[in-house]
XYZ file of N, CA and C in Angstrom:
504
model
N 11.394 11.606 -12.007
C 11.399 10.677 -10.902
C 10.642 9.413 -11.263
N 9.491 9.526 -11.917
C 8.714 8.338 -12.241
C 9.343 7.538 -13.376
N 10.134 8.198 -14.243
C 10.788 7.463 -15.317
C 11.854 6.533 -14.747
N 12.505 6.970 -13.690
C 13.535 6.151 -13.089
C 12.947 5.064 -12.191
N 11.806 5.347 -11.587
C 11.191 4.417 -10.657
C 9.761 4.138 -11.092
N 9.534 3.087 -11.896
C 8.186 2.818 -12.396
C 7.197 2.491 -11.288
N 7.674 1.990 -10.170
C 6.785 1.673 -9.065
C 6.119 2.933 -8.521
N 6.879 4.023 -8.457
C 6.313 5.267 -7.946
C 5.298 5.864 -8.909
N 5.471 5.656 -10.199
C 4.506 6.207 -11.142
C 3.153 5.505 -11.008
N 3.153 4.227 -10.686
C 1.896 3.498 -10.503
C 1.235 3.821 -9.175
N 2.011 4.155 -8.174
C 1.495 4.370 -6.833
C 1.840 5.782 -6.360
N 1.605 6.755 -7.210
C 1.979 8.130 -6.902
C 1.264 8.652 -5.657
N -0.036 8.333 -5.482
C -0.772 8.812 -4.315
C -0.182 8.298 -3.023
N 0.181 7.038 -3.008
C 0.800 6.451 -1.827
C 2.163 7.075 -1.579
N 2.940 7.273 -2.633
C 4.281 7.848 -2.493
C 4.210 9.289 -2.011
N 3.230 10.050 -2.478
C 3.110 11.450 -2.072
C 2.584 11.578 -0.642
N 1.864 10.594 -0.161
C 1.319 10.642 1.198
C 2.353 10.265 2.247
N 3.415 9.586 1.842
C 4.406 9.097 2.793
C 5.137 10.209 3.551
N 5.713 11.219 2.892
C 6.448 12.249 3.650
C 5.591 12.981 4.688
N 4.361 13.435 4.353
C 3.583 14.103 5.410
C 3.212 13.166 6.564
N 2.935 11.894 6.251
C 2.621 10.944 7.320
C 3.829 10.719 8.235
N 4.996 10.555 7.644
C 6.204 10.378 8.450
C 6.500 11.624 9.282
N 6.339 12.803 8.688
C 6.599 14.047 9.410
C 5.616 14.212 10.566
N 4.347 13.937 10.320
C 3.347 14.056 11.391
C 3.642 13.054 12.506
N 3.993 11.826 12.136
C 4.329 10.810 13.135
C 5.532 11.256 13.957
N 6.545 11.791 13.290
C 7.735 12.251 13.993
C 7.394 13.390 14.946
N 6.574 14.337 14.499
C 6.206 15.465 15.355
C 5.441 15.001 16.590
N 4.492 14.095 16.395
C 3.694 13.607 17.521
C 4.568 12.824 18.503
N 5.437 11.984 17.991
C 6.257 11.148 18.866
C 7.381 11.950 19.535
N 7.872 12.981 18.874
C 8.974 13.769 19.407
C 8.525 14.628 20.584
N 7.520 15.451 20.363
C 7.058 16.341 21.418
C 7.971 17.528 21.660
N 9.036 17.665 20.898
C 9.971 18.788 21.031
C 9.907 19.616 19.758
N 9.798 20.922 19.931
C 9.616 21.781 18.769
C 10.650 22.904 18.732
N 11.887 22.576 19.038
C 12.951 23.557 18.907
C 13.466 23.540 17.469
N 14.146 24.628 17.098
C 14.632 24.757 15.719
C 15.544 23.587 15.354
N 16.460 23.224 16.240
C 17.409 22.149 15.964
C 16.690 20.817 15.761
N 15.778 20.491 16.646
C 15.101 19.198 16.542
C 14.151 19.151 15.355
N 13.504 20.253 15.025
C 12.657 20.280 13.829
C 13.499 20.086 12.567
N 14.674 20.687 12.534
C 15.569 20.523 11.386
C 16.053 19.072 11.286
N 16.451 18.503 12.402
C 16.901 17.108 12.396
C 15.751 16.167 12.034
N 14.554 16.469 12.486
C 13.396 15.660 12.134
C 13.105 15.715 10.648
N 13.166 16.921 10.057
C 12.946 17.067 8.619
C 14.022 16.312 7.841
N 15.268 16.395 8.322
C 16.354 15.674 7.655
C 16.135 14.160 7.742
N 15.675 13.671 8.893
C 15.458 12.229 9.032
C 14.299 11.758 8.158
N 13.249 12.562 8.042
C 12.139 12.209 7.156
C 12.623 12.158 5.710
N 13.409 13.144 5.309
C 13.950 13.151 3.943
C 14.829 11.929 3.695
N 15.655 11.575 4.665
C 16.524 10.407 4.516
C 15.703 9.127 4.377
N 14.681 8.963 5.203
C 13.848 7.763 5.144
C 13.112 7.690 3.805
N 12.552 8.805 3.360
C 11.846 8.818 2.072
C 12.809 8.484 0.939
N 14.025 9.019 0.977
C 15.013 8.723 -0.054
C 15.373 7.237 -0.060
N 15.576 6.642 1.125
C 15.921 5.218 1.206
C 14.771 4.364 0.672
N 13.544 4.705 1.056
C 12.385 3.955 0.572
C 12.251 4.082 -0.938
N 12.493 5.277 -1.457
C 12.420 5.489 -2.907
C 13.482 4.659 -3.617
N 14.688 4.624 -3.066
C 15.768 3.840 -3.678
C 15.489 2.335 -3.624
N 14.813 1.893 -2.567
C 14.489 0.468 -2.431
C 13.300 0.062 -3.296
N 12.560 1.028 -3.797
C 11.380 0.795 -4.632
C 10.351 -0.090 -3.924
N 10.026 0.284 -2.683
C 9.067 -0.503 -1.920
C 7.770 0.243 -1.623
N 7.584 1.406 -2.221
C 6.355 2.159 -1.977
C 5.263 1.630 -2.898
N 4.245 1.025 -2.298
C 3.089 0.573 -3.062
C 1.890 0.509 -2.136
N 0.751 0.093 -2.651
C -0.459 0.042 -1.838
C -0.401 -1.021 -0.752
N 0.482 -1.991 -0.894
C 0.598 -3.033 0.109
C 1.439 -2.566 1.289
N 2.503 -1.829 1.023
C 3.374 -1.388 2.101
C 2.781 -0.223 2.881
N 1.919 0.574 2.248
C 1.274 1.704 2.903
C -0.181 1.739 2.459
N -1.013 0.876 3.045
C -2.409 0.768 2.599
C -3.257 1.934 3.110
N -3.223 3.052 2.394
C -3.939 4.253 2.818
C -5.449 4.062 2.821
N -5.949 3.112 2.050
C -7.392 2.927 1.958
C -8.017 2.462 3.267
N -7.238 1.899 4.177
C -7.795 1.439 5.447
C -7.760 2.517 6.527
N -7.018 3.590 6.317
C -6.850 4.607 7.353
C -8.156 5.241 7.827
N -9.105 5.586 6.960
C -10.325 6.227 7.469
C -11.134 5.345 8.428
N -11.117 4.048 8.218
C -11.912 3.141 9.054
C -11.106 2.493 10.177
N -9.809 2.706 10.175
C -8.934 2.053 11.150
C -9.211 2.460 12.600
N -9.418 3.741 12.927
C -9.670 4.087 14.341
C -10.893 3.375 14.919
N -11.983 3.303 14.161
C -13.177 2.605 14.638
C -12.910 1.129 14.864
N -12.158 0.511 13.942
C -11.831 -0.912 14.091
C -10.944 -1.125 15.309
N -9.964 -0.251 15.515
C -9.071 -0.410 16.659
C -9.813 -0.255 17.982
N -10.764 0.669 18.051
C -11.570 0.809 19.272
C -12.379 -0.461 19.522
N -12.988 -0.994 18.469
C -13.745 -2.236 18.602
C -12.818 -3.372 19.042
N -11.627 -3.459 18.436
C -10.678 -4.522 18.765
C -10.212 -4.417 20.214
N -9.979 -3.211 20.692
C -9.578 -3.028 22.096
C -10.672 -3.553 23.020
N -11.933 -3.276 22.674
C -13.046 -3.820 23.462
C -13.057 -5.335 23.455
N -12.806 -5.938 22.299
C -12.763 -7.397 22.205
C -11.592 -7.977 22.993
N -10.476 -7.274 22.993
C -9.310 -7.721 23.761
C -9.635 -7.710 25.251
N -10.329 -6.661 25.696
C -10.712 -6.574 27.113
C -11.681 -7.700 27.492
N -12.688 -7.944 26.641
C -13.638 -9.028 26.921
C -12.941 -10.382 26.968
N -12.039 -10.607 26.028
C -11.307 -11.876 25.998
C -10.383 -12.010 27.202
N -9.794 -10.903 27.628
C -8.918 -10.947 28.799
C -9.703 -11.357 30.035
N -10.921 -10.850 30.180
C -11.765 -11.238 31.313
C -12.117 -12.726 31.226
N -12.428 -13.198 30.028
C -12.756 -14.615 29.841
C -11.563 -15.504 30.205
N -10.376 -15.129 29.754
C -9.169 -15.903 30.068
C -8.896 -15.850 31.562
N -9.100 -14.699 32.171
C -8.903 -14.579 33.611
C -9.832 -15.522 34.377
N -11.091 -15.590 33.951
C -12.044 -16.513 34.577
C -11.600 -17.971 34.400
N -11.126 -18.299 33.196
C -10.672 -19.676 32.952
C -9.496 -20.044 33.845
N -8.567 -19.134 33.981
C -7.345 -19.419 34.731
C -7.618 -19.483 36.233
N -8.457 -18.596 36.731
C -8.700 -18.535 38.169
C -9.853 -19.428 38.626
N -10.519 -20.087 37.719
C -11.635 -20.955 38.086
C -11.133 -22.161 38.866
N -11.856 -22.549 39.939
C -11.420 -23.738 40.683
C -11.537 -25.012 39.837
N -12.516 -25.033 38.916
C -12.642 -26.161 37.992
C -12.057 -25.734 36.651
N -10.868 -26.142 36.406
C -10.188 -25.740 35.171
C -10.923 -26.294 33.963
N -11.355 -25.396 33.091
C -12.060 -25.809 31.879
C -11.194 -25.589 30.644
N -9.913 -25.517 30.866
C -9.011 -25.261 29.746
C -8.750 -26.569 29.015
N -9.264 -26.647 27.798
C -9.024 -27.784 26.910
C -8.638 -27.205 25.566
N -7.341 -27.010 25.342
C -6.903 -26.348 24.111
C -7.374 -27.068 22.855
N -7.554 -26.291 21.819
C -7.962 -26.842 20.544
C -7.335 -26.082 19.394
N -7.175 -26.759 18.296
C -6.636 -26.156 17.085
C -7.624 -26.410 15.966
N -7.884 -25.391 15.176
C -8.795 -25.531 14.050
C -8.536 -24.445 13.035
N -9.270 -24.462 11.959
C -9.083 -23.445 10.928
C -10.278 -22.500 10.898
N -9.976 -21.271 10.579
C -10.975 -20.217 10.435
C -10.982 -19.829 8.967
N -12.137 -19.816 8.318
C -12.154 -19.491 6.889
C -11.723 -18.053 6.619
N -10.826 -17.906 5.647
C -10.368 -16.583 5.224
C -10.074 -16.582 3.728
N -10.607 -17.559 3.017
C -10.262 -17.742 1.606
C -10.704 -16.576 0.727
N -11.812 -15.931 1.024
C -12.297 -14.856 0.177
C -11.696 -13.499 0.478
N -10.796 -13.422 1.449
C -10.213 -12.142 1.852
C -8.988 -11.795 1.028
N -8.711 -10.499 0.937
C -7.468 -10.058 0.302
C -6.308 -10.398 1.235
N -5.088 -10.308 0.713
C -3.916 -10.613 1.536
C -3.816 -9.669 2.729
N -4.104 -8.380 2.518
C -4.055 -7.417 3.607
C -5.081 -7.765 4.685
N -6.293 -8.114 4.276
C -7.336 -8.484 5.241
C -6.946 -9.739 6.010
N -6.333 -10.704 5.340
C -5.894 -11.921 6.030
C -4.864 -11.605 7.108
N -3.934 -10.722 6.783
C -2.888 -10.358 7.749
C -3.501 -9.618 8.936
N -4.398 -8.663 8.663
C -5.050 -7.931 9.754
C -5.877 -8.894 10.606
N -6.594 -9.794 9.960
C -7.420 -10.774 10.670
C -6.559 -11.681 11.550
N -5.481 -12.217 10.995
C -4.598 -13.101 11.760
C -3.958 -12.356 12.930
N -3.529 -11.131 12.717
C -2.937 -10.353 13.810
C -3.979 -10.015 14.873
N -5.206 -9.737 14.451
C -6.268 -9.434 15.416
C -6.589 -10.663 16.263
N -6.581 -11.831 15.648
C -6.807 -13.073 16.389
C -5.707 -13.269 17.419
N -4.472 -13.031 17.032
C -3.341 -13.207 17.942
C -3.373 -12.187 19.075
N -3.802 -10.963 18.793
C -3.877 -9.951 19.840
C -4.961 -10.244 20.874
N -5.954 -11.017 20.500
C -7.047 -11.343 21.401
C -6.601 -12.455 22.344
N -6.625 -12.213 23.667
C -6.170 -13.240 24.617
C -6.952 -14.542 24.475
N -6.225 -15.641 24.570
C -6.842 -16.962 24.487
C -6.815 -17.562 23.101
N -6.418 -16.788 22.100
C -6.334 -17.308 20.733
C -5.001 -16.911 20.114
N -4.582 -17.719 19.161
C -3.302 -17.480 18.504
C -3.389 -17.960 17.060
N -3.037 -17.108 16.124
C -2.945 -17.523 14.723
C -1.640 -18.272 14.547
N -1.737 -19.494 14.046
C -0.554 -20.336 13.929
C 0.031 -20.271 12.526
N -0.829 -20.434 11.507
C -0.336 -20.430 10.131
C -1.498 -20.235 9.164
N -1.143 -20.061 7.907
C -2.128 -20.011 6.829
C -2.123 -21.366 6.137
N -3.297 -21.933 5.924
C -3.410 -23.217 5.221
C -4.510 -23.128 4.191
N -4.148 -23.294 2.934
C -5.111 -23.268 1.829
C -6.008 -22.034 1.874
N -5.432 -20.907 2.202
C -6.190 -19.662 2.258
C -6.915 -19.434 3.564
N -6.925 -20.422 4.470
C -7.565 -20.272 5.772
C -6.499 -20.041 6.842
N -6.951 -19.628 8.014
C -6.024 -19.348 9.111
C -6.172 -20.454 10.157
N -5.062 -21.065 10.505
C -5.069 -22.072 11.558
C -4.955 -21.346 12.899
N -5.880 -21.676 13.821
C -5.982 -20.961 15.093
C -5.860 -21.943 16.249
N -5.081 -21.561 17.252
C -4.999 -22.306 18.509
C -5.789 -21.509 19.543
N -6.644 -22.188 20.309
C -7.445 -21.525 21.335
C -7.343 -22.282 22.652
N -7.532 -21.556 23.760
C -7.481 -22.184 25.079
C -8.611 -23.174 25.285
N -9.740 -22.930 24.644
C -10.867 -23.852 24.680
C -11.150 -24.273 23.248
N -11.481 -25.513 23.031
C -11.724 -26.014 21.673
C -12.850 -25.236 20.995
N -13.846 -24.786 21.793
C -14.953 -24.018 21.209
C -14.498 -22.630 20.759
N -13.342 -22.186 21.249
C -12.840 -20.858 20.922
C -12.588 -20.661 19.440
N -12.199 -21.712 18.744
C -11.952 -21.615 17.300
C -13.253 -21.313 16.571
N -14.317 -22.017 16.928
C -15.621 -21.776 16.305
C -16.145 -20.393 16.661
N -15.878 -19.935 17.894
C -16.310 -18.597 18.306
C -15.620 -17.516 17.478
N -14.348 -17.723 17.165
C -13.629 -16.756 16.324
C -14.236 -16.725 14.933
N -14.528 -17.895 14.380
C -15.091 -17.970 13.025
C -16.474 -17.334 12.960
N -17.263 -17.456 14.034
C -18.627 -16.929 14.047
C -18.703 -15.494 14.553
N -17.588 -14.907 14.927
C -17.600 -13.556 15.493
C -17.747 -12.505 14.396
N -17.815 -11.260 14.824
C -17.932 -10.135 13.888
C -16.568 -9.728 13.316
N -15.500 -10.335 13.806
C -14.161 -9.918 13.397
C -13.919 -10.021 11.889
N -14.245 -11.145 11.221
C -13.967 -11.198 9.781
C -14.740 -10.139 8.991
N -15.976 -9.897 9.382
C -16.789 -8.882 8.694
C -16.189 -7.495 8.900
N -15.744 -7.198 10.116
C -15.158 -5.884 10.392
C -13.814 -5.708 9.692
N -13.028 -6.775 9.630
C -11.736 -6.695 8.931
C -11.964 -6.422 7.444
N -12.880 -7.133 6.841
C -13.168 -6.900 5.416
C -13.739 -5.502 5.197
N -14.458 -4.969 6.187
C -15.011 -3.624 6.088
C -13.957 -2.541 6.074
N -12.745 -2.851 6.536
C -11.658 -1.872 6.504
C -11.275 -1.486 5.085
N -11.395 -2.422 4.167
C -10.944 -2.182 2.795
C -12.065 -1.731 1.849
N -13.270 -1.604 2.341
C -14.372 -1.153 1.475
C -14.080 0.248 0.979
N -14.320 0.473 -0.272
C -14.048 1.797 -0.842
C -15.299 2.589 -0.966
């Protein structure tokens, strides 16, 4: 198998982790454990693994297993930040004195890996009141409901926590 697909030989751990992860995901999402559905689920997992193997897309970038141990803690923290930001946006919108003055600026992300940049940009977008617009010279361009919001994102704990996901 590895002679035919050199990508799998380099990323054997990632390739071997894919079928059990897909099967576990299917079992959790299905919720049905009859013989027929378990057989169809196993067949669908095999089909997906075969298609992925044929496409030669299994690597550490497509399935970054190194972030999985720290991901639940980060997601809990991010949910808390989303809730806090939602309250802040709610106050801005419902305030009798509108203090909404949108601003665009860049947030430094030059020292981050590509995976960390993507997680960071998506986390910024998920947080109400901010939006990742684009990548510029290794930094992330951010739109915020308040001009100070861009600086708040840059000074927050988010970049440190995102980089902490990939620590080995």
